[in-house]
Coordinates of C-alpha atoms and ligand atoms in Angstrom, one line a residue:
M1 CA -0.4 0.1 0.3
T2 CA 1.5 3.0 -0.4
L3 CA 2.0 6.1 2.0
K4 CA -0.9 8.0 1.0
G5 CA -3.1 4.8 1.1
K6 CA -1.9 3.8 4.8
E7 CA -2.5 7.1 6.6
Q8 CA -6.1 7.0 4.8
K9 CA -6.6 3.4 6.6
Y10 CA -4.8 4.7 10.2
F11 CA -5.0 7.9 10.9
F12 CA -8.4 9.9 12.1
N13 CA -9.3 12.1 9.3
T14 CA -7.9 15.6 10.9
Y15 CA -5.4 16.5 8.2
K16 CA -5.5 17.5 4.7
R17 CA -1.7 16.8 3.5
L18 CA 0.2 17.8 0.7
E19 CA 1.2 15.7 -2.5
I20 CA 4.3 15.4 -1.6
E21 CA 6.8 12.8 0.2
I22 CA 9.6 14.4 2.2
S23 CA 12.8 12.6 2.2
K24 CA 14.8 15.8 3.9
G25 CA 15.0 19.0 4.2
D26 CA 18.2 21.6 4.3
G27 CA 18.5 25.5 4.9
C28 CA 15.1 26.8 3.1
Y29 CA 14.3 24.1 0.9
L30 CA 12.7 20.1 1.4
F31 CA 13.6 17.3 -1.1
T32 CA 11.0 14.9 -2.1
R33 CA 11.4 11.4 -2.7
D34 CA 11.5 11.8 -6.2
G35 CA 13.9 13.8 -6.6
R36 CA 12.5 17.7 -6.1
K37 CA 13.8 20.5 -4.5
I38 CA 11.2 23.0 -3.1
L39 CA 11.3 26.2 -1.7
D40 CA 9.5 26.4 1.9
M41 CA 8.0 29.4 2.2
F42 CA 5.7 28.5 5.5
A43 CA 9.0 26.4 7.3
G44 CA 6.7 24.1 9.0
L45 CA 4.0 26.4 10.0
A46 CA 6.1 29.3 11.1
V47 CA 8.3 26.7 13.3
N48 CA 11.9 26.1 11.5
V49 CA 12.8 29.7 11.7
L50 CA 16.3 28.4 11.3
G51 CA 15.4 25.9 8.6
Y52 CA 16.0 22.5 8.2
N53 CA 19.2 21.1 9.0
H54 CA 20.8 23.5 10.9
P55 CA 24.4 23.3 11.6
K56 CA 24.0 24.4 15.0
I57 CA 20.3 23.4 16.0
N58 CA 21.5 19.7 15.1
S59 CA 24.4 19.6 17.4
S60 CA 22.7 21.0 20.7
I61 CA 20.5 18.4 20.2
K62 CA 22.9 15.8 19.7
E63 CA 24.9 17.0 22.9
Q64 CA 21.8 17.1 25.0
L65 CA 20.5 13.9 24.1
E66 CA 23.2 12.3 24.9
K67 CA 23.1 13.6 28.4
Y68 CA 19.7 13.1 29.0
I69 CA 16.0 13.4 26.9
H70 CA 14.3 13.3 29.9
V71 CA 13.8 12.6 33.7
S72 CA 10.0 14.7 34.3
N73 CA 9.3 17.6 36.1
Y74 CA 10.9 16.4 39.4
F75 CA 13.9 17.3 38.5
L76 CA 16.1 20.7 37.8
Q77 CA 17.2 20.7 34.2
E78 CA 20.1 22.7 33.2
P79 CA 18.5 23.4 29.3
Q80 CA 15.1 24.5 30.9
I81 CA 16.8 26.9 33.2
N82 CA 19.6 28.7 30.4
L83 CA 16.3 29.0 27.8
A84 CA 14.3 30.6 30.7
E85 CA 17.5 33.1 31.7
K86 CA 17.7 34.2 27.8
I87 CA 13.9 34.9 27.0
L88 CA 13.4 36.6 30.3
K89 CA 16.3 38.6 30.2
M90 CA 15.3 38.9 26.4
S91 CA 11.4 40.0 27.1
G92 CA 11.8 41.5 30.3
F93 CA 8.9 39.6 32.1
S94 CA 10.0 37.8 35.2
K95 CA 8.0 34.4 35.3
I96 CA 8.1 31.3 32.4
F97 CA 6.0 28.3 32.4
F98 CA 7.2 25.5 29.5
C99 CA 4.7 23.1 28.2
N100 CA 4.4 21.8 24.8
S101 CA 2.4 23.5 22.5
G102 CA 0.4 26.8 21.6
T103 CA -3.0 25.6 22.8
E104 CA -0.9 24.4 26.0
A105 CA 0.2 28.2 26.7
T106 CA -3.6 29.2 25.8
E107 CA -5.2 27.1 28.7
S108 CA -2.1 28.0 31.1
A109 CA -3.2 31.6 30.6
I110 CA -6.4 30.8 31.3
K111 CA -6.0 28.9 34.2
L112 CA -3.8 31.6 35.5
I113 CA -6.8 34.3 35.0
R114 CA -9.1 32.1 36.1
K115 CA -7.4 32.2 40.1
Y116 CA -5.8 35.9 39.7
F117 CA -9.4 37.2 39.7
N118 CA -10.7 33.8 41.7
S119 CA -12.4 36.5 44.6
K120 CA -13.5 39.0 42.3
H121 CA -15.8 37.2 40.1
K122 CA -13.6 38.7 37.0
T123 CA -14.6 36.0 34.7
E124 CA -15.4 37.1 31.0
L125 CA -12.6 36.3 28.8
I126 CA -12.4 38.4 24.5
S127 CA -10.9 37.9 21.9
F128 CA -11.7 38.6 18.6
T129 CA -12.5 37.7 14.7
G130 CA -10.1 36.0 13.0
A131 CA -8.6 34.8 16.2
F132 CA -6.4 31.4 16.6
H133 CA -5.4 30.6 20.1
G134 CA -5.6 26.6 19.9
R135 CA -7.7 23.5 19.8
T136 CA -8.6 22.3 23.2
T137 CA -11.5 23.5 24.1
G138 CA -10.7 26.2 26.1
A139 CA -8.4 27.8 23.5
L140 CA -11.4 26.9 21.2
A141 CA -13.7 28.9 23.0
L142 CA -11.1 32.3 22.4
T143 CA -10.9 31.0 18.7
A144 CA -13.0 33.0 16.5
K145 CA -13.5 30.8 13.8
K146 CA -17.1 28.7 14.0
K147 CA -15.7 25.5 11.6
Y148 CA -12.8 25.0 14.7
K149 CA -15.2 25.2 17.1
Q150 CA -19.2 24.6 16.6
Q151 CA -19.2 20.9 16.5
F152 CA -17.4 20.7 19.9
E153 CA -19.5 22.5 22.0
P154 CA -20.6 23.5 24.6
L155 CA -17.1 25.3 25.3
I156 CA -16.0 27.3 28.2
Q157 CA -18.7 30.0 28.6
G158 CA -18.2 33.6 29.0
V159 CA -16.5 34.1 25.9
K160 CA -16.9 37.3 23.9
I161 CA -15.2 37.5 20.2
L162 CA -15.3 41.1 18.9
E163 CA -14.8 42.5 15.9
F164 CA -10.8 42.4 15.5
N165 CA -9.4 46.7 14.9
S166 CA -12.9 47.7 16.5
V167 CA -12.5 50.7 18.8
E168 CA -16.3 51.1 19.0
Q169 CA -16.7 47.3 20.1
L170 CA -14.0 47.6 22.7
E171 CA -15.4 50.3 23.9
K172 CA -18.9 48.8 24.3
N173 CA -17.9 45.4 25.4
V174 CA -15.2 45.8 27.7
N175 CA -16.1 46.0 31.4
E176 CA -16.1 46.2 34.8
N177 CA -17.0 42.0 34.5
T178 CA -14.1 41.6 31.7
A179 CA -10.9 39.5 33.1
A180 CA -8.6 39.1 30.2
I181 CA -8.4 40.7 26.7
F182 CA -6.6 37.9 24.3
I183 CA -5.1 39.3 21.6
E184 CA -2.8 38.5 18.5
C185 CA -1.1 41.7 17.4
V186 CA -0.6 40.4 14.1
Q187 CA -3.0 37.4 13.0
G188 CA -1.7 34.8 11.8
E189 CA -4.7 32.1 11.3
G190 CA -7.0 34.7 10.6
G191 CA -4.9 35.7 7.2
V192 CA -2.2 38.0 8.4
N193 CA -4.4 41.0 10.0
I194 CA -2.5 43.7 11.7
A195 CA -3.7 45.4 15.0
T196 CA -3.5 49.7 14.2
Q197 CA -2.2 51.6 16.8
E198 CA -5.8 53.0 18.1
F199 CA -6.8 49.2 18.8
V200 CA -4.0 48.0 20.6
E201 CA -4.2 51.8 22.2
T202 CA -8.1 51.5 23.2
I203 CA -7.3 48.2 24.3
K204 CA -4.3 49.6 26.8
H205 CA -6.6 52.2 28.1
L206 CA -9.6 49.9 29.1
S207 CA -7.7 47.3 30.2
K208 CA -6.4 50.1 33.1
K209 CA -9.8 51.1 33.4
H210 CA -11.0 48.2 34.3
E211 CA -8.6 46.5 35.3
C212 CA -8.0 43.6 33.1
L213 CA -5.4 41.2 32.1
I214 CA -3.6 41.5 28.8
I215 CA -2.8 38.4 26.9
A216 CA -0.4 38.5 23.5
D217 CA -1.0 35.5 21.8
E218 CA 2.4 35.5 20.3
I219 CA 2.8 32.2 19.0
Q220 CA 3.2 32.3 15.8
S221 CA 4.6 36.4 15.6
G222 CA 6.3 35.7 18.3
V223 CA 10.3 34.2 17.8
G224 CA 11.1 37.2 15.7
R225 CA 9.1 36.6 13.4
T226 CA 7.9 40.4 12.6
G227 CA 11.3 41.8 13.0
K228 CA 11.4 42.3 17.1
L229 CA 11.0 39.7 19.0
H230 CA 7.2 39.8 20.0
A231 CA 4.4 41.4 17.5
Y232 CA 3.7 43.8 20.8
E233 CA 6.5 45.7 20.6
H234 CA 5.5 47.5 17.5
Y235 CA 3.2 48.9 19.6
D236 CA 3.8 50.7 23.1
F237 CA 2.6 48.8 25.7
S238 CA 3.5 45.8 27.2
P239 CA 1.2 42.4 28.1
D240 CA 0.7 40.9 31.5
I241 CA 1.3 37.9 29.9
V242 CA 2.7 36.2 26.9
L243 CA 2.3 33.3 24.6
L244 CA 4.7 31.6 22.8
A245 CA 5.4 28.3 20.8
K246 CA 5.9 27.6 17.1
G247 CA 9.4 28.6 16.4
I248 CA 10.4 28.7 20.3
G249 CA 11.9 25.3 20.4
G250 CA 13.7 25.5 16.6
G251 CA 11.9 22.8 15.5
L252 CA 10.9 20.7 18.5
P253 CA 7.9 20.9 20.5
L254 CA 7.7 23.7 23.0
G255 CA 5.4 25.8 24.2
A256 CA 5.8 28.8 26.7
M257 CA 4.1 31.5 29.1
L258 CA 5.5 34.5 30.0
G259 CA 4.4 36.7 32.8
S260 CA 5.1 40.1 34.4
E261 CA 5.0 41.1 37.9
K262 CA 2.0 41.3 38.3
V263 CA 1.4 37.5 37.9
K264 CA 3.9 36.6 39.2
D265 CA 3.0 34.3 42.4
V266 CA -0.5 33.2 41.0
F267 CA 0.4 29.8 40.9
V268 CA 1.6 27.7 44.2
N269 CA 3.1 24.5 43.6
G270 CA 0.8 22.1 42.2
E271 CA -1.5 24.1 40.5
H272 CA -0.4 23.5 37.3
G273 CA 1.9 21.5 35.5
S274 CA 3.1 19.4 32.5
T275 CA 5.0 15.6 32.2
F276 CA 6.6 16.7 28.9
G277 CA 6.9 20.7 29.6
G278 CA 10.2 22.1 28.6
N279 CA 11.6 18.9 27.2
P280 CA 15.2 19.4 27.5
V281 CA 15.9 18.9 24.0
S282 CA 13.6 21.1 23.0
C283 CA 14.6 23.8 25.2
A284 CA 18.5 23.3 24.7
A285 CA 17.1 23.7 20.5
G286 CA 15.4 26.9 21.4
L287 CA 18.6 28.3 23.0
V288 CA 20.4 28.2 19.6
V289 CA 17.1 30.4 17.8
F290 CA 17.4 32.9 20.4
N291 CA 21.1 32.9 20.4
E292 CA 20.6 33.6 17.2
I293 CA 18.4 36.5 17.8
E294 CA 20.4 37.7 19.8
N295 CA 23.2 38.1 17.3
G296 CA 21.6 39.9 14.5
L297 CA 19.1 37.8 13.4
M298 CA 16.5 40.1 13.0
E299 CA 18.6 41.8 10.8
N300 CA 18.2 40.0 8.2
V301 CA 14.2 39.5 8.9
I302 CA 13.7 43.1 8.7
E303 CA 16.0 43.7 5.3
Q304 CA 14.5 40.9 3.6
S305 CA 10.9 41.7 4.9
R306 CA 11.3 45.1 3.3
N307 CA 12.4 43.4 -0.2
L308 CA 9.9 41.0 -0.2
K309 CA 6.9 43.9 0.3
M310 CA 8.3 46.4 -2.4
K311 CA 8.4 43.0 -4.6
L312 CA 4.6 41.9 -3.7
L313 CA 3.2 45.7 -3.8
K314 CA 5.2 45.4 -7.4
I315 CA 3.2 42.5 -8.1
K316 CA 0.3 43.1 -6.9
S317 CA 0.3 46.6 -9.0
E318 CA 0.4 44.6 -12.3
Y319 CA -2.1 42.4 -11.2
S320 CA -4.7 44.5 -9.6
S321 CA -7.3 42.4 -10.3
K322 CA -6.2 39.1 -9.0
I323 CA -5.0 40.5 -6.0
K324 CA -6.5 42.3 -2.7
D325 CA -4.4 43.4 -0.5
V326 CA -0.8 42.7 0.5
R327 CA -0.2 42.8 4.5
I328 CA 3.3 42.2 5.5
K329 CA 5.5 42.0 9.1
G330 CA 8.9 41.3 8.9
L331 CA 8.3 37.4 7.2
M332 CA 4.5 37.1 8.3
A333 CA 3.2 38.0 5.0
G334 CA -0.4 37.6 3.6
I335 CA -1.3 38.4 0.3
E336 CA -5.1 38.4 -0.2
L337 CA -6.2 37.2 -3.5
F338 CA -10.2 37.9 -5.0
E339 CA -10.5 34.5 -5.2
N340 CA -9.9 31.5 -3.4
G341 CA -5.9 30.5 -2.9
E342 CA -6.1 26.8 -3.2
T343 CA -5.7 26.4 -6.7
L344 CA -2.8 29.2 -6.7
V345 CA -1.3 26.7 -3.5
N346 CA -1.5 24.4 -6.1
Q347 CA 0.3 25.8 -9.2
M348 CA 3.2 27.3 -7.0
L349 CA 4.1 23.7 -5.8
E350 CA 3.7 22.4 -8.9
E351 CA 6.7 25.5 -9.8
N352 CA 8.7 23.7 -6.9
V353 CA 7.5 27.0 -4.5
L354 CA 5.5 25.8 -1.1
V355 CA 3.2 28.5 0.4
N356 CA 0.2 28.4 2.0
C357 CA -3.1 29.4 2.0
T358 CA -5.3 30.6 5.2
N359 CA -8.7 32.0 6.0
E360 CA -10.1 30.5 2.3
N361 CA -7.9 33.7 -0.2
V362 CA -5.1 34.9 2.1
I363 CA -1.5 33.4 0.5
R364 CA 0.8 33.0 3.9
L365 CA 4.0 33.0 3.5
L366 CA 5.9 32.5 6.9
P367 CA 9.9 31.7 5.3
P368 CA 12.6 31.0 7.8
L369 CA 14.1 33.3 9.2
N370 CA 17.7 33.3 7.7
I371 CA 16.0 33.0 4.2
S372 CA 18.6 34.8 1.5
C373 CA 17.5 37.7 -0.8
A374 CA 18.1 35.4 -4.0
E375 CA 15.8 32.7 -2.0
I376 CA 13.5 35.4 -2.4
E377 CA 14.1 35.9 -5.4
I378 CA 13.5 32.4 -6.9
F379 CA 9.7 32.8 -4.6
V380 CA 8.8 36.3 -6.4
E381 CA 9.9 34.9 -9.7
K382 CA 7.5 31.9 -9.7
F383 CA 5.0 34.3 -8.1
R384 CA 4.7 36.6 -11.0
K385 CA 4.3 33.1 -13.2
V386 CA 1.7 31.9 -11.7
F387 CA -0.3 34.8 -12.2
K388 CA 1.1 35.0 -15.8
N389 CA -0.7 31.8 -16.2
Ligands
PLP401 C1 -0.8 27.6 15.8 C2 -1.1 28.8 17.0 C3 -1.6 28.2 18.4 C4 -1.8 26.9 18.4 O1 -0.4 26.2 18.6 P1 -0.6 24.8 18.6 O2 1.0 24.3 19.1 O3 -0.7 24.3 17.8 O4 -1.1 24.1 20.2 C5 -2.3 29.6 19.0 N1 -2.2 30.6 18.6 C6 -1.6 30.9 17.5 C7 -1.8 32.6 17.5 C8 -1.0 30.1 16.5 O5 -0.7 30.5 15.8

């Protein structure tokens, strides 16, 4: 039986797989079993921030796996502590909790919020249209898309989903019952939607007035993706909690929740935890990522972003009947089409370039952060070619 046949026989039907079989990855490229070399412009969904087969990631993994790959959180583990110290120093936050994924980071925040406001009966959580915060039932309640959640109700109660970038809706709905506001300053799954300055200002103002917490979901937009460590740094504010995952483990499963001084003492021993949370091999790989960020990786993000933006805007002006909008922050780009993007994804794949389509008609690019100018050029050339046809 083919791999595809076996997959369909054995797996729950949760993923729509691409029609290619990967044999290896190197840098920004994937190599298929039938000998194709494919430029990967979405990097394992924003996970492989340093691309594939990165020598420093590989050697730090090897070094750690020869020591121990798991000992449980009964033990002090140097790789966890090193990564915690690095992230807190770079971000200015006070505390960290390690988990394994984005949705677990969101759940951790929901629990923290619940306990923080336990005595005050503040229970309402706010998120926005286009938001994606994960697939477990708490995180799913905060996720906007009906398709993801409708069949799984009842989810946790007391979630209000307001229109993204609507100051008016914020003013109408944030009040003394609001416990927390979850925001992706640059929405990923929702179609690379960028929060306006005014919107973020209003959240800042209302959270102060009504004493609610602000949770920045940086699971996709963090780890240097937008040209700053976190996307919220493009705005003048600092959230109470930051959620991280995807790129944080350099390709291995890892998630984290960062907390400010305000929330640093919420949990006591045993109230929260995870068997695998903060796996030492993942943390060792993650440390390489943050070292690279400290050593100039984001300069490349800024430079290639400028380069990519200029070229995408040019293509948009050439094909204005096909491209509705181009939105880009660092190396997180969304090209909104007038029609469904599935065909374009397939056409690009025929040209040996992997792009992603989200929210039906938005082509999403999340390339490795160390992508070169020449690789951007290859993408642009193929992208233009596909529009021309
Ligand atoms: C991917 C993503 C999540 C969920 O992360 P998982 O690791 O898939 O659970 C949550 N929030 C945002 C913004 C994401 O992009």
